[in-house]
Amino acid sequence: MATDKRTKDPTPPDGNGGDEPIKDAAYVAMHSDPRFIELKRRLYRFIFPMSLAFMAWYLLYVLMSAFGRDIMGVDLVGNVNVALVFGILQFVSTFGIAVLYTRYANRNFDQTAAELREELQNGANATAEEANR
């Protein structure tokens, strides 16, 4: 018999096979942790500018395809025109952003994120929250 996903326990597993669910209070407490806030700030510092730059680049491609047909139709080498080069550069820039993000994440938040995850899994935040009561 299939289980309805809406009736499952929303508490995420602890990463150790799901034997002990992490308490919701630990997740709530983590959101106010200064290290978690700093992780989010670093993430947004990369994602927002990069997303805006990519969207501007893509919009340029779309607008040039729609309104700059003369320029986009210029043959560069043989049957390769500006439009084809722009299209290929869309893929190149996408992969480039993925590589940049990977390097950025490795340098700027992977270690802190691993520490925070370890604390959640070991219940360090739940213990700290109880001490604050």
GROMACS .gro file of N, CA, C and O in nm:
model
  532
    1MET      N    1   0.085  -0.116   0.000
    1MET     CA    2   0.000   0.000   0.000
    1MET      C    3   0.090   0.123   0.000
    1MET      O    4   0.184   0.134   0.076
    2ALA      N    5   0.059   0.222  -0.084
    2ALA     CA    6   0.138   0.344  -0.094
    2ALA      C    7   0.105   0.437   0.021
    2ALA      O    8  -0.009   0.445   0.063
    3THR      N    9   0.207   0.505   0.069
    3THR     CA   10   0.183   0.601   0.177
    3THR      C   11   0.163   0.739   0.119
    3THR      O   12   0.223   0.774   0.017
    4ASP      N   13   0.079   0.815   0.181
    4ASP     CA   14   0.051   0.951   0.137
    4ASP      C   15   0.162   1.041   0.192
    4ASP      O   16   0.185   1.046   0.312
    5LYS      N   17   0.231   1.114   0.104
    5LYS     CA   18   0.342   1.199   0.145
    5LYS      C   19   0.298   1.308   0.241
    5LYS      O   20   0.376   1.357   0.320
    6ARG      N   21   0.173   1.348   0.235
    6ARG     CA   22   0.125   1.456   0.320
    6ARG      C   23   0.114   1.412   0.466
    6ARG      O   24   0.111   1.495   0.555
    7THR      N   25   0.109   1.283   0.492
    7THR     CA   26   0.091   1.235   0.629
    7THR      C   27   0.222   1.196   0.695
    7THR      O   28   0.224   1.160   0.811
    8LYS      N   29   0.334   1.204   0.622
    8LYS     CA   30   0.463   1.168   0.680
    8LYS      C   31   0.507   1.272   0.781
    8LYS      O   32   0.472   1.388   0.774
    9ASP      N   33   0.589   1.229   0.876
    9ASP     CA   34   0.645   1.317   0.976
    9ASP      C   35   0.735   1.420   0.908
    9ASP      O   36   0.830   1.382   0.839
   10PRO      N   37   0.710   1.551   0.925
   10PRO     CA   38   0.791   1.651   0.857
   10PRO      C   39   0.929   1.672   0.919
   10PRO      O   40   1.010   1.743   0.866
   11THR      N   41   0.957   1.610   1.032
   11THR     CA   42   1.086   1.626   1.096
   11THR      C   43   1.193   1.555   1.014
   11THR      O   44   1.181   1.437   0.985
   12PRO      N   45   1.297   1.629   0.973
   12PRO     CA   46   1.400   1.566   0.889
   12PRO      C   47   1.483   1.466   0.967
   12PRO      O   48   1.498   1.478   1.088
   13PRO      N   49   1.538   1.367   0.896
   13PRO     CA   50   1.623   1.269   0.963
   13PRO      C   51   1.755   1.331   1.005
   13PRO      O   52   1.793   1.435   0.957
   14ASP      N   53   1.825   1.264   1.095
   14ASP     CA   54   1.949   1.318   1.149
   14ASP      C   55   2.070   1.289   1.061
   14ASP      O   56   2.181   1.328   1.094
   15GLY      N   57   2.053   1.220   0.950
   15GLY     CA   58   2.165   1.189   0.863
   15GLY      C   59   2.233   1.059   0.901
   15GLY      O   60   2.326   1.016   0.836
   16ASN      N   61   2.190   0.995   1.008
   16ASN     CA   62   2.248   0.868   1.052
   16ASN      C   63   2.150   0.755   1.029
   16ASN      O   64   2.126   0.673   1.116
   17GLY      N   65   2.089   0.752   0.913
   17GLY     CA   66   1.993   0.647   0.881
   17GLY      C   67   1.852   0.680   0.926
   17GLY      O   68   1.763   0.600   0.913
   18GLY      N   69   1.832   0.798   0.982
   18GLY     CA   70   1.699   0.840   1.023
   18GLY      C   71   1.650   0.776   1.151
   18GLY      O   72   1.532   0.775   1.178
   19ASP      N   73   1.741   0.723   1.234
   19ASP     CA   74   1.700   0.657   1.357
   19ASP      C   75   1.642   0.755   1.459
   19ASP      O   76   1.545   0.727   1.526
   20GLU      N   77   1.705   0.872   1.471
   20GLU     CA   78   1.659   0.970   1.567
   20GLU      C   79   1.631   1.102   1.496
   20GLU      O   80   1.722   1.166   1.447
   21PRO      N   81   1.505   1.144   1.490
   21PRO     CA   82   1.475   1.270   1.423
   21PRO      C   83   1.527   1.389   1.503
   21PRO      O   84   1.527   1.387   1.626
   22ILE      N   85   1.572   1.489   1.431
   22ILE     CA   86   1.620   1.610   1.496
   22ILE      C   87   1.498   1.692   1.539
   22ILE      O   88   1.403   1.706   1.466
   23LYS      N   89   1.502   1.746   1.656
   23LYS     CA   90   1.390   1.824   1.708
   23LYS      C   91   1.376   1.954   1.629
   23LYS      O   92   1.475   2.015   1.591
   24ASP      N   93   1.250   1.993   1.606
   24ASP     CA   94   1.223   2.118   1.535
   24ASP      C   95   1.284   2.236   1.607
   24ASP      O   96   1.327   2.332   1.544
   25ALA      N   97   1.292   2.233   1.738
   25ALA     CA   98   1.348   2.343   1.816
   25ALA      C   99   1.494   2.367   1.779
   25ALA      O  100   1.540   2.481   1.779
   26ALA      N  101   1.566   2.261   1.748
   26ALA     CA  102   1.706   2.276   1.709
   26ALA      C  103   1.717   2.352   1.578
   26ALA      O  104   1.806   2.436   1.561
   27TYR      N  105   1.627   2.325   1.485
   27TYR     CA  106   1.627   2.397   1.358
   27TYR      C  107   1.592   2.543   1.378
   27TYR      O  108   1.652   2.632   1.319
   28VAL      N  109   1.494   2.569   1.462
   28VAL     CA  110   1.454   2.707   1.490
   28VAL      C  111   1.570   2.781   1.555
   28VAL      O  112   1.601   2.895   1.519
   29ALA      N  113   1.636   2.718   1.652
   29ALA     CA  114   1.749   2.781   1.718
   29ALA      C  115   1.864   2.808   1.621
   29ALA      O  116   1.932   2.910   1.630
   30MET      N  117   1.883   2.718   1.524
   30MET     CA  118   1.993   2.734   1.428
   30MET      C  119   1.973   2.859   1.342
   30MET      O  120   2.070   2.925   1.305
   31HIS      N  121   1.850   2.895   1.315
   31HIS     CA  122   1.824   3.012   1.231
   31HIS      C  123   1.868   3.143   1.296
   31HIS      O  124   1.889   3.241   1.227
   32SER      N  125   1.883   3.144   1.427
   32SER     CA  126   1.930   3.265   1.494
   32SER      C  127   2.079   3.258   1.528
   32SER      O  128   2.134   3.354   1.582
   33ASP      N  129   2.144   3.148   1.495
   33ASP     CA  130   2.287   3.133   1.520
   33ASP      C  131   2.364   3.230   1.428
   33ASP      O  132   2.341   3.232   1.308
   34PRO      N  133   2.455   3.309   1.483
   34PRO     CA  134   2.530   3.405   1.400
   34PRO      C  135   2.608   3.340   1.287
   34PRO      O  136   2.622   3.398   1.179
   35ARG      N  137   2.656   3.218   1.307
   35ARG     CA  138   2.728   3.149   1.200
   35ARG      C  139   2.635   3.114   1.085
   35ARG      O  140   2.673   3.124   0.968
   36PHE      N  141   2.513   3.073   1.116
   36PHE     CA  142   2.415   3.041   1.012
   36PHE      C  143   2.376   3.168   0.936
   36PHE      O  144   2.365   3.167   0.814
   37ILE      N  145   2.357   3.276   1.008
   37ILE     CA  146   2.323   3.404   0.945
   37ILE      C  147   2.436   3.448   0.852
   37ILE      O  148   2.412   3.495   0.741
   38GLU      N  149   2.560   3.430   0.895
   38GLU     CA  150   2.675   3.464   0.811
   38GLU      C  151   2.681   3.375   0.687
   38GLU      O  152   2.712   3.422   0.578
   39LEU      N  153   2.648   3.248   0.702
   39LEU     CA  154   2.644   3.158   0.585
   39LEU      C  155   2.543   3.206   0.482
   39LEU      O  156   2.571   3.209   0.362
   40LYS      N  157   2.425   3.244   0.529
   40LYS     CA  158   2.323   3.294   0.438
   40LYS      C  159   2.370   3.422   0.369
   40LYS      O  160   2.348   3.440   0.249
   41ARG      N  161   2.434   3.510   0.445
   41ARG     CA  162   2.482   3.636   0.388
   41ARG      C  163   2.586   3.609   0.278
   41ARG      O  164   2.581   3.669   0.171
   42ARG      N  165   2.678   3.518   0.305
   42ARG     CA  166   2.779   3.483   0.204
   42ARG      C  167   2.716   3.420   0.081
   42ARG      O  168   2.757   3.447  -0.032
   43LEU      N  169   2.616   3.335   0.101
   43LEU     CA  170   2.547   3.271  -0.010
   43LEU      C  171   2.479   3.376  -0.097
   43LEU      O  172   2.494   3.378  -0.219
   44TYR      N  173   2.404   3.466  -0.033
   44TYR     CA  174   2.333   3.569  -0.108
   44TYR      C  175   2.429   3.665  -0.177
   44TYR      O  176   2.399   3.716  -0.285
   45ARG      N  177   2.545   3.689  -0.115
   45ARG     CA  178   2.644   3.778  -0.175
   45ARG      C  179   2.694   3.723  -0.309
   45ARG      O  180   2.732   3.798  -0.397
   46PHE      N  181   2.694   3.593  -0.325
   46PHE     CA  182   2.733   3.533  -0.453
   46PHE      C  183   2.613   3.519  -0.546
   46PHE      O  184   2.621   3.555  -0.663
   47ILE      N  185   2.504   3.465  -0.494
   47ILE     CA  186   2.391   3.428  -0.579
   47ILE      C  187   2.323   3.547  -0.646
   47ILE      O  188   2.296   3.544  -0.765
   48PHE      N  189   2.294   3.652  -0.570
   48PHE     CA  190   2.220   3.763  -0.629
   48PHE      C  191   2.297   3.834  -0.741
   48PHE      O  192   2.244   3.850  -0.850
   49PRO      N  193   2.421   3.876  -0.720
   49PRO     CA  194   2.492   3.942  -0.831
   49PRO      C  195   2.513   3.849  -0.951
   49PRO      O  196   2.499   3.891  -1.067
   50MET      N  197   2.544   3.723  -0.924
   50MET     CA  198   2.568   3.630  -1.034
   50MET      C  199   2.439   3.604  -1.111
   50MET      O  200   2.440   3.595  -1.234
   51SER      N  201   2.328   3.593  -1.040
   51SER     CA  202   2.199   3.572  -1.107
   51SER      C  203   2.161   3.693  -1.192
   51SER      O  204   2.114   3.678  -1.305
   52LEU      N  205   2.182   3.812  -1.137
   52LEU     CA  206   2.151   3.933  -1.214
   52LEU      C  207   2.240   3.943  -1.337
   52LEU      O  208   2.191   3.978  -1.446
   53ALA      N  209   2.368   3.914  -1.323
   53ALA     CA  210   2.459   3.919  -1.437
   53ALA      C  211   2.419   3.817  -1.544
   53ALA      O  212   2.416   3.850  -1.663
   54PHE      N  213   2.385   3.697  -1.502
   54PHE     CA  214   2.346   3.596  -1.599
   54PHE      C  215   2.215   3.632  -1.669
   54PHE      O  216   2.201   3.614  -1.789
   55MET      N  217   2.120   3.683  -1.591
   55MET     CA  218   1.991   3.722  -1.652
   55MET      C  219   2.010   3.837  -1.751
   55MET      O  220   1.946   3.840  -1.857
   56ALA      N  221   2.098   3.932  -1.719
   56ALA     CA  222   2.126   4.042  -1.812
   56ALA      C  223   2.191   3.988  -1.940
   56ALA      O  224   2.156   4.029  -2.051
   57TRP      N  225   2.284   3.896  -1.924
   57TRP     CA  226   2.352   3.834  -2.038
   57TRP      C  227   2.250   3.758  -2.125
   57TRP      O  228   2.251   3.767  -2.247
   58TYR      N  229   2.161   3.683  -2.061
   58TYR     CA  230   2.059   3.608  -2.135
   58TYR      C  231   1.961   3.703  -2.203
   58TYR      O  232   1.924   3.682  -2.318
   59LEU      N  233   1.920   3.809  -2.133
   59LEU     CA  234   1.829   3.907  -2.192
   59LEU      C  235   1.893   3.974  -2.313
   59LEU      O  236   1.825   3.999  -2.414
   60LEU      N  237   2.022   4.003  -2.306
   60LEU     CA  238   2.093   4.058  -2.421
   60LEU      C  239   2.083   3.963  -2.540
   60LEU      O  240   2.056   4.006  -2.653
   61TYR      N  241   2.103   3.836  -2.515
   61TYR     CA  242   2.093   3.735  -2.622
   61TYR      C  243   1.954   3.733  -2.683
   61TYR      O  244   1.938   3.733  -2.806
   62VAL      N  245   1.852   3.735  -2.599
   62VAL     CA  246   1.714   3.731  -2.649
   62VAL      C  247   1.681   3.858  -2.727
   62VAL      O  248   1.624   3.853  -2.837
   63LEU      N  249   1.719   3.974  -2.671
   63LEU     CA  250   1.690   4.100  -2.739
   63LEU      C  251   1.766   4.112  -2.871
   63LEU      O  252   1.711   4.160  -2.971
   64MET      N  253   1.890   4.068  -2.871
   64MET     CA  254   1.967   4.072  -2.996
   64MET      C  255   1.907   3.977  -3.100
   64MET      O  256   1.904   4.009  -3.219
   65SER      N  257   1.858   3.863  -3.056
   65SER     CA  258   1.795   3.769  -3.149
   65SER      C  259   1.667   3.826  -3.206
   65SER      O  260   1.632   3.800  -3.321
   66ALA      N  261   1.595   3.905  -3.125
   66ALA     CA  262   1.467   3.960  -3.170
   66ALA      C  263   1.485   4.089  -3.250
   66ALA      O  264   1.417   4.107  -3.352
   67PHE      N  265   1.574   4.176  -3.205
   67PHE     CA  266   1.582   4.308  -3.266
   67PHE      C  267   1.715   4.338  -3.335
   67PHE      O  268   1.725   4.438  -3.406
   68GLY      N  269   1.814   4.256  -3.318
   68GLY     CA  270   1.944   4.279  -3.381
   68GLY      C  271   1.977   4.171  -3.481
   68GLY      O  272   2.089   4.121  -3.484
   69ARG      N  273   1.880   4.138  -3.561
   69ARG     CA  274   1.899   4.027  -3.657
   69ARG      C  275   2.014   4.052  -3.753
   69ARG      O  276   2.083   3.958  -3.792
   70ASP      N  277   2.036   4.178  -3.791
   70ASP     CA  278   2.146   4.208  -3.883
   70ASP      C  279   2.281   4.173  -3.820
   70ASP      O  280   2.366   4.113  -3.884
   71ILE      N  281   2.297   4.211  -3.694
   71ILE     CA  282   2.423   4.182  -3.624
   71ILE      C  283   2.436   4.033  -3.596
   71ILE      O  284   2.542   3.974  -3.617
   72MET      N  285   2.328   3.971  -3.549
   72MET     CA  286   2.332   3.830  -3.515
   72MET      C  287   2.354   3.742  -3.639
   72MET      O  288   2.405   3.631  -3.627
   73GLY      N  289   2.316   3.792  -3.755
   73GLY     CA  290   2.330   3.714  -3.877
   73GLY      C  291   2.465   3.726  -3.944
   73GLY      O  292   2.490   3.663  -4.047
   74VAL      N  293   2.554   3.806  -3.890
   74VAL     CA  294   2.687   3.825  -3.948
   74VAL      C  295   2.766   3.694  -3.938
   74VAL      O  296   2.781   3.636  -3.831
   75ASP      N  297   2.814   3.647  -4.052
   75ASP     CA  298   2.896   3.526  -4.054
   75ASP      C  299   3.036   3.558  -4.006
   75ASP      O  300   3.100   3.653  -4.054
   76LEU      N  301   3.086   3.481  -3.912
   76LEU     CA  302   3.220   3.502  -3.859
   76LEU      C  303   3.321   3.413  -3.930
   76LEU      O  304   3.424   3.460  -3.976
   77VAL      N  305   3.293   3.282  -3.933
   77VAL     CA  306   3.379   3.186  -4.000
   77VAL      C  307   3.289   3.084  -4.068
   77VAL      O  308   3.214   3.012  -4.000
   78GLY      N  309   3.292   3.077  -4.197
   78GLY     CA  310   3.208   2.982  -4.270
   78GLY      C  311   3.061   3.007  -4.238
   78GLY      O  312   3.010   3.117  -4.258
   79ASN      N  313   2.991   2.904  -4.191
   79ASN     CA  314   2.850   2.915  -4.156
   79ASN      C  315   2.828   2.951  -4.009
   79ASN      O  316   2.715   2.950  -3.962
   80VAL      N  317   2.932   2.982  -3.937
   80VAL     CA  318   2.921   3.019  -3.795
   80VAL      C  319   2.896   3.169  -3.787
   80VAL      O  320   2.979   3.250  -3.828
   81ASN      N  321   2.779   3.204  -3.734
   81ASN     CA  322   2.746   3.346  -3.723
   81ASN      C  323   2.747   3.391  -3.577
   81ASN      O  324   2.768   3.312  -3.484
   82VAL      N  325   2.723   3.520  -3.555
   82VAL     CA  326   2.726   3.577  -3.421
   82VAL      C  327   2.621   3.511  -3.331
   82VAL      O  328   2.647   3.484  -3.213
   83ALA      N  329   2.503   3.481  -3.384
   83ALA     CA  330   2.396   3.419  -3.305
   83ALA      C  331   2.440   3.283  -3.251
   83ALA      O  332   2.413   3.251  -3.134
   84LEU      N  333   2.506   3.205  -3.332
   84LEU     CA  334   2.553   3.074  -3.288
   84LEU      C  335   2.658   3.089  -3.177
   84LEU      O  336   2.654   3.017  -3.077
   85VAL      N  337   2.749   3.183  -3.194
   85VAL     CA  338   2.851   3.207  -3.091
   85VAL      C  339   2.785   3.253  -2.961
   85VAL      O  340   2.821   3.205  -2.853
   86PHE      N  341   2.687   3.345  -2.969
   86PHE     CA  342   2.614   3.388  -2.850
   86PHE      C  343   2.548   3.269  -2.781
   86PHE      O  344   2.553   3.257  -2.659
   87GLY      N  345   2.484   3.183  -2.859
   87GLY     CA  346   2.417   3.066  -2.802
   87GLY      C  347   2.513   2.972  -2.732
   87GLY      O  348   2.485   2.924  -2.621
   88ILE      N  349   2.626   2.947  -2.793
   88ILE     CA  350   2.727   2.860  -2.732
   88ILE      C  351   2.783   2.924  -2.605
   88ILE      O  352   2.805   2.857  -2.504
   89LEU      N  353   2.802   3.056  -2.609
   89LEU     CA  354   2.852   3.126  -2.491
   89LEU      C  355   2.753   3.122  -2.375
   89LEU      O  356   2.794   3.132  -2.259
   90GLN      N  357   2.623   3.106  -2.403
   90GLN     CA  358   2.525   3.089  -2.296
   90GLN      C  359   2.557   2.961  -2.217
   90GLN      O  360   2.554   2.961  -2.094
   91PHE      N  361   2.587   2.854  -2.288
   91PHE     CA  362   2.623   2.728  -2.222
   91PHE      C  363   2.755   2.741  -2.147
   91PHE      O  364   2.769   2.694  -2.034
   92VAL      N  365   2.852   2.804  -2.210
   92VAL     CA  366   2.984   2.821  -2.147
   92VAL      C  367   2.970   2.902  -2.019
   92VAL      O  368   3.029   2.867  -1.915
   93SER      N  369   2.891   3.009  -2.023
   93SER     CA  370   2.876   3.092  -1.903
   93SER      C  371   2.802   3.016  -1.793
   93SER      O  372   2.833   3.032  -1.674
   94THR      N  373   2.706   2.932  -1.829
   94THR     CA  374   2.636   2.852  -1.729
   94THR      C  375   2.731   2.757  -1.657
   94THR      O  376   2.731   2.749  -1.534
   95PHE      N  377   2.814   2.687  -1.732
   95PHE     CA  378   2.911   2.597  -1.671
   95PHE      C  379   3.016   2.676  -1.593
   95PHE      O  380   3.061   2.632  -1.486
   96GLY      N  381   3.055   2.792  -1.643
   96GLY     CA  382   3.150   2.877  -1.572
   96GLY      C  383   3.096   2.920  -1.437
   96GLY      O  384   3.169   2.920  -1.337
   97ILE      N  385   2.970   2.959  -1.433
   97ILE     CA  386   2.907   2.999  -1.307
   97ILE      C  387   2.904   2.881  -1.209
   97ILE      O  388   2.929   2.898  -1.089
   98ALA      N  389   2.875   2.762  -1.260
   98ALA     CA  390   2.874   2.643  -1.173
   98ALA      C  391   3.012   2.618  -1.113
   98ALA      O  392   3.024   2.587  -0.994
   99VAL      N  393   3.116   2.633  -1.193
   99VAL     CA  394   3.253   2.614  -1.143
   99VAL      C  395   3.287   2.722  -1.041
   99VAL      O  396   3.343   2.692  -0.935
  100LEU      N  397   3.253   2.848  -1.071
  100LEU     CA  398   3.279   2.957  -0.977
  100LEU      C  399   3.206   2.934  -0.845
  100LEU      O  400   3.262   2.957  -0.737
  101TYR      N  401   3.081   2.891  -0.853
  101TYR     CA  402   3.004   2.867  -0.731
  101TYR      C  403   3.067   2.756  -0.648
  101TYR      O  404   3.077   2.767  -0.525
  102THR      N  405   3.111   2.650  -0.712
  102THR     CA  406   3.175   2.539  -0.641
  102THR      C  407   3.299   2.586  -0.567
  102THR      O  408   3.318   2.554  -0.449
  103ARG      N  409   3.381   2.664  -0.633
  103ARG     CA  410   3.502   2.716  -0.569
  103ARG      C  411   3.466   2.811  -0.455
  103ARG      O  412   3.527   2.807  -0.348
  104TYR      N  413   3.369   2.897  -0.479
  104TYR     CA  414   3.325   2.992  -0.377
  104TYR      C  415   3.271   2.919  -0.254
  104TYR      O  416   3.305   2.953  -0.141
  105ALA      N  417   3.188   2.819  -0.277
  105ALA     CA  418   3.130   2.742  -0.166
  105ALA      C  419   3.238   2.669  -0.088
  105ALA      O  420   3.236   2.667   0.036
  106ASN      N  421   3.332   2.608  -0.157
  106ASN     CA  422   3.439   2.536  -0.089
  106ASN      C  423   3.521   2.629   0.001
  106ASN      O  424   3.559   2.592   0.111
  107ARG      N  425   3.547   2.751  -0.047
  107ARG     CA  426   3.627   2.845   0.030
  107ARG      C  427   3.548   2.915   0.140
  107ARG      O  428   3.603   2.944   0.246
  108ASN      N  429   3.422   2.946   0.115
  108ASN     CA  430   3.350   3.038   0.203
  108ASN      C  431   3.250   2.978   0.299
  108ASN      O  432   3.215   3.044   0.396
  109PHE      N  433   3.198   2.859   0.272
  109PHE     CA  434   3.104   2.809   0.371
  109PHE      C  435   3.093   2.660   0.389
  109PHE      O  436   3.019   2.615   0.474
  110ASP      N  437   3.165   2.581   0.320
  110ASP     CA  438   3.154   2.437   0.340
  110ASP      C  439   3.196   2.393   0.480
  110ASP      O  440   3.129   2.310   0.543
  111GLN      N  441   3.305   2.448   0.532
  111GLN     CA  442   3.354   2.406   0.664
  111GLN      C  443   3.255   2.448   0.773
  111GLN      O  444   3.220   2.367   0.860
  112THR      N  445   3.207   2.571   0.767
  112THR     CA  446   3.112   2.618   0.869
  112THR      C  447   2.981   2.542   0.859
  112THR      O  448   2.922   2.505   0.961
  113ALA      N  449   2.936   2.516   0.738
  113ALA     CA  450   2.811   2.441   0.720
  113ALA      C  451   2.825   2.300   0.777
  113ALA      O  452   2.732   2.248   0.840
  114ALA      N  453   2.939   2.238   0.757
  114ALA     CA  454   2.961   2.103   0.812
  114ALA      C  455   2.960   2.106   0.965
  114ALA      O  456   2.904   2.017   1.028
  115GLU      N  457   3.020   2.210   1.023
  115GLU     CA  458   3.019   2.222   1.170
  115GLU      C  459   2.877   2.239   1.223
  115GLU      O  460   2.839   2.176   1.322
  116LEU      N  461   2.799   2.324   1.157
  116LEU     CA  462   2.661   2.347   1.201
  116LEU      C  463   2.577   2.220   1.186
  116LEU      O  464   2.497   2.187   1.274
  117ARG      N  465   2.596   2.150   1.078
  117ARG     CA  466   2.522   2.024   1.056
  117ARG      C  467   2.558   1.922   1.164
  117ARG      O  468   2.472   1.855   1.218
  118GLU      N  469   2.687   1.916   1.198
  118GLU     CA  470   2.732   1.824   1.302
  118GLU      C  471   2.667   1.859   1.436
  118GLU      O  472   2.624   1.771   1.510
  119GLU      N  473   2.659   1.988   1.467
  119GLU     CA  474   2.595   2.029   1.592
  119GLU      C  475   2.447   1.991   1.593
  119GLU      O  476   2.396   1.946   1.695
  120LEU      N  477   2.381   2.007   1.481
  120LEU     CA  478   2.240   1.968   1.474
  120LEU      C  479   2.224   1.818   1.493
  120LEU      O  480   2.134   1.773   1.565
  121GLN      N  481   2.310   1.742   1.431
  121GLN     CA  482   2.299   1.597   1.440
  121GLN      C  483   2.332   1.546   1.580
  121GLN      O  484   2.275   1.448   1.625
  122ASN      N  485   2.420   1.615   1.649
  122ASN     CA  486   2.459   1.572   1.783
  122ASN      C  487   2.377   1.638   1.893
  122ASN      O  488   2.397   1.609   2.010
  123GLY      N  489   2.288   1.727   1.854
  123GLY     CA  490   2.200   1.789   1.952
  123GLY      C  491   2.263   1.899   2.033
  123GLY      O  492   2.212   1.936   2.138
  124ALA      N  493   2.374   1.957   1.988
  124ALA     CA  494   2.441   2.062   2.064
  124ALA      C  495   2.351   2.185   2.076
  124ALA      O  496   2.347   2.249   2.180
  125ASN      N  497   2.278   2.217   1.972
  125ASN     CA  498   2.189   2.334   1.977
  125ASN      C  499   2.073   2.311   2.071
  125ASN      O  500   2.029   2.401   2.140
  126ALA      N  501   2.020   2.190   2.074
  126ALA     CA  502   1.907   2.161   2.164
  126ALA      C  503   1.952   2.176   2.308
  126ALA      O  504   1.879   2.228   2.393
  127THR      N  505   2.073   2.132   2.338
  127THR     CA  506   2.126   2.144   2.473
  127THR      C  507   2.147   2.291   2.508
  127THR      O  508   2.115   2.334   2.619
  128ALA      N  509   2.200   2.371   2.416
  128ALA     CA  510   2.221   2.513   2.441
  128ALA      C  511   2.090   2.585   2.461
  128ALA      O  512   2.079   2.674   2.544
  129GLU      N  513   1.987   2.546   2.386
  129GLU     CA  514   1.857   2.609   2.398
  129GLU      C  515   1.796   2.580   2.535
  129GLU      O  516   1.740   2.668   2.599
  130GLU      N  517   1.811   2.458   2.582
  130GLU     CA  518   1.759   2.423   2.714
  130GLU      C  519   1.830   2.501   2.824
  130GLU      O  520   1.771   2.540   2.923
  131ALA      N  521   1.959   2.527   2.806
  131ALA     CA  522   2.036   2.602   2.905
  131ALA      C  523   1.990   2.748   2.909
  131ALA      O  524   1.999   2.813   3.013
  132ASN      N  525   1.942   2.801   2.796
  132ASN     CA  526   1.897   2.939   2.790
  132ASN      C  527   1.760   2.960   2.852
  132ASN      O  528   1.719   3.072   2.873
  133ARG      N  529   1.686   2.855   2.878
  133ARG     CA  530   1.549   2.868   2.931
  133ARG      C  531   1.548   2.906   3.074
  133ARG      O  532   1.614   2.893   3.160
   0.00000   0.00000   0.00000
